[in-house]
mmCIF file of C-alpha atoms in Angstrom:
data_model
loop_
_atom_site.group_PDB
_atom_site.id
_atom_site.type_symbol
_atom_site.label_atom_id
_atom_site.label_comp_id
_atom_site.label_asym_id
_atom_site.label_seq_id
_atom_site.Cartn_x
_atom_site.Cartn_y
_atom_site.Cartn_z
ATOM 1 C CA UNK A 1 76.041 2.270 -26.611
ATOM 2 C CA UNK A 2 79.642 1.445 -27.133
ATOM 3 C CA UNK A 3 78.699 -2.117 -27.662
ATOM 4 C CA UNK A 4 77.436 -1.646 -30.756
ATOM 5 C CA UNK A 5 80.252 0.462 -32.900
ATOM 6 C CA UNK A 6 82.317 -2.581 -32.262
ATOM 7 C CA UNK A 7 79.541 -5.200 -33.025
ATOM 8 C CA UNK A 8 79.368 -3.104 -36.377
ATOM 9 C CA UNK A 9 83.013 -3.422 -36.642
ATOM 10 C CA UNK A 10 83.385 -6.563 -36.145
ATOM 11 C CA UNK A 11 80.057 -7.612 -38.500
ATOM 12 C CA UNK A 12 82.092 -5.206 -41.235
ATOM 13 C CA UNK A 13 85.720 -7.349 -40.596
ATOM 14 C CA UNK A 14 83.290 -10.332 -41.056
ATOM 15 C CA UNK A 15 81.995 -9.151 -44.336
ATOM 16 C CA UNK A 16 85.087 -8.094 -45.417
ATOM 17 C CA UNK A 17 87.320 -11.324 -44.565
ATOM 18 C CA UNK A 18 84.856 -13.587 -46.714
ATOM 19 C CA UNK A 19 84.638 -14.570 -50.143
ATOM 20 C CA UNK A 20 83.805 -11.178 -52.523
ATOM 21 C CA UNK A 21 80.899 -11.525 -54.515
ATOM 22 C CA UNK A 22 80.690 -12.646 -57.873
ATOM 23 C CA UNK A 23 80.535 -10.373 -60.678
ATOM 24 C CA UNK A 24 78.923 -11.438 -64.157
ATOM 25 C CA UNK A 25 81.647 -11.900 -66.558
ATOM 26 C CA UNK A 26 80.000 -9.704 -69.202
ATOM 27 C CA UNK A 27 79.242 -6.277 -66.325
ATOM 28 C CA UNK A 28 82.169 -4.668 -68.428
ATOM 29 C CA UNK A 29 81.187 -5.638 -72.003
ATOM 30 C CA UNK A 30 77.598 -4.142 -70.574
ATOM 31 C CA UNK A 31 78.797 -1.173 -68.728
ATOM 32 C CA UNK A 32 81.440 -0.155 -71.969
ATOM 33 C CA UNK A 33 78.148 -0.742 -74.387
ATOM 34 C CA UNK A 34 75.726 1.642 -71.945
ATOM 35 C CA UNK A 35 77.822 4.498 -72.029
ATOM 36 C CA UNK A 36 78.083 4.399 -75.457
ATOM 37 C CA UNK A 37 74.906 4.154 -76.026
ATOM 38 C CA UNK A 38 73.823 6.933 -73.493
ATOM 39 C CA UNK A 39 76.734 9.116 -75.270
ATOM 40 C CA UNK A 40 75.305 8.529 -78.412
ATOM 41 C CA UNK A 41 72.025 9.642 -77.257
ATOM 42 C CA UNK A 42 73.457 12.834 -75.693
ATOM 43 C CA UNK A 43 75.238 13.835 -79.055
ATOM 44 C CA UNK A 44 72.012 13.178 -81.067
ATOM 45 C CA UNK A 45 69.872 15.804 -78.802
ATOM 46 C CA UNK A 46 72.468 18.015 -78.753
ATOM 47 C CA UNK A 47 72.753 18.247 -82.437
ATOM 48 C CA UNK A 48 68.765 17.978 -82.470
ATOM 49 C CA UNK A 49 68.622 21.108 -80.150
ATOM 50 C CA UNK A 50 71.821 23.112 -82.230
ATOM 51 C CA UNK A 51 69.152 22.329 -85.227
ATOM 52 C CA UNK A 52 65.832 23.610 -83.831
ATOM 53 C CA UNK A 53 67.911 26.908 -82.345
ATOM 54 C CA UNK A 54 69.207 27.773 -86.146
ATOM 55 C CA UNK A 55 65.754 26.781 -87.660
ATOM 56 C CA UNK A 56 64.377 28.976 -85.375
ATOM 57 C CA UNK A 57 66.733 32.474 -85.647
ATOM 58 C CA UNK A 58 66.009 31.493 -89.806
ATOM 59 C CA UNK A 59 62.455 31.723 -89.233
ATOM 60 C CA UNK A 60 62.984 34.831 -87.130
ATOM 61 C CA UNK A 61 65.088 36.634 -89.971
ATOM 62 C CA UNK A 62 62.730 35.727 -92.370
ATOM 63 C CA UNK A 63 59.466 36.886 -90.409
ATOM 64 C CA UNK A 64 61.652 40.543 -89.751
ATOM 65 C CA UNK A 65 62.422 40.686 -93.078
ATOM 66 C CA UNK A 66 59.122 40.424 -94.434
ATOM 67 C CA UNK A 67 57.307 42.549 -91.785
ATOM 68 C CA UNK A 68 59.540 44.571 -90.825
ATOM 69 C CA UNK A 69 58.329 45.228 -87.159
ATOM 70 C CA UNK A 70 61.010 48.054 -86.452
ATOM 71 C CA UNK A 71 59.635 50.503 -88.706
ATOM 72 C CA UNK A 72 56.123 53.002 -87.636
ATOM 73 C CA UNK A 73 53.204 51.222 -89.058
ATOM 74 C CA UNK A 74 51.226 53.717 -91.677
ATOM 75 C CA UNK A 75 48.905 56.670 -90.391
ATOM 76 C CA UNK A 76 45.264 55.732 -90.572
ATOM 77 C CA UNK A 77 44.466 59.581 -91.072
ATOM 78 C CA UNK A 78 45.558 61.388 -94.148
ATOM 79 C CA UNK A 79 46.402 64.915 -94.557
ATOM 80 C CA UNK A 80 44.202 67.677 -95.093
ATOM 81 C CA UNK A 81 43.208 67.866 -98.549
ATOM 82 C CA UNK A 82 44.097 71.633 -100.116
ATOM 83 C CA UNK A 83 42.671 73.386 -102.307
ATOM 84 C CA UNK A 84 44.889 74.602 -105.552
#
């Protein structure tokens, strides 16, 4: 068992001894323009959803306004006629 944390060790030293990869020349240029774009797209829905939300308490006010759901809805029975 000990054998192989220092075959791993060594295989890592190995790795890390050799030439580094190579990078594209543009992974900046790409990374810089993918953020931007994914910043872009956050921005947009959160405008989109700040939009829907006001639409949405409008229609609301408007609906309350009109219908006024707060106040007793008319008696379907009317009072006793009198006689004069």
């Amino acid at each position: 068992m000990s054998a192989i944390p220092g075959r791993r060790e060594a295989e890592v030293r190995r790795a890390m001894d050799g030439p580094y990869p190579v990078v594209p020349a543009d992974l900046a240029a790409a990374a810089a323009a993918r953020g931007a774009r994914l910043l872009r797209r956050r921005r947009t829905l959160r405008r989109l959803g700040w939009v829907l939300l006001l639409a949405a308490a409008a229609a609301f006010t408007v609906w309350a306004a009109l219908t006024r759901p707060w106040a007793a809805p008319p008696s379907g029975v009317s009072p006793p006629l009198e006689v004069w």
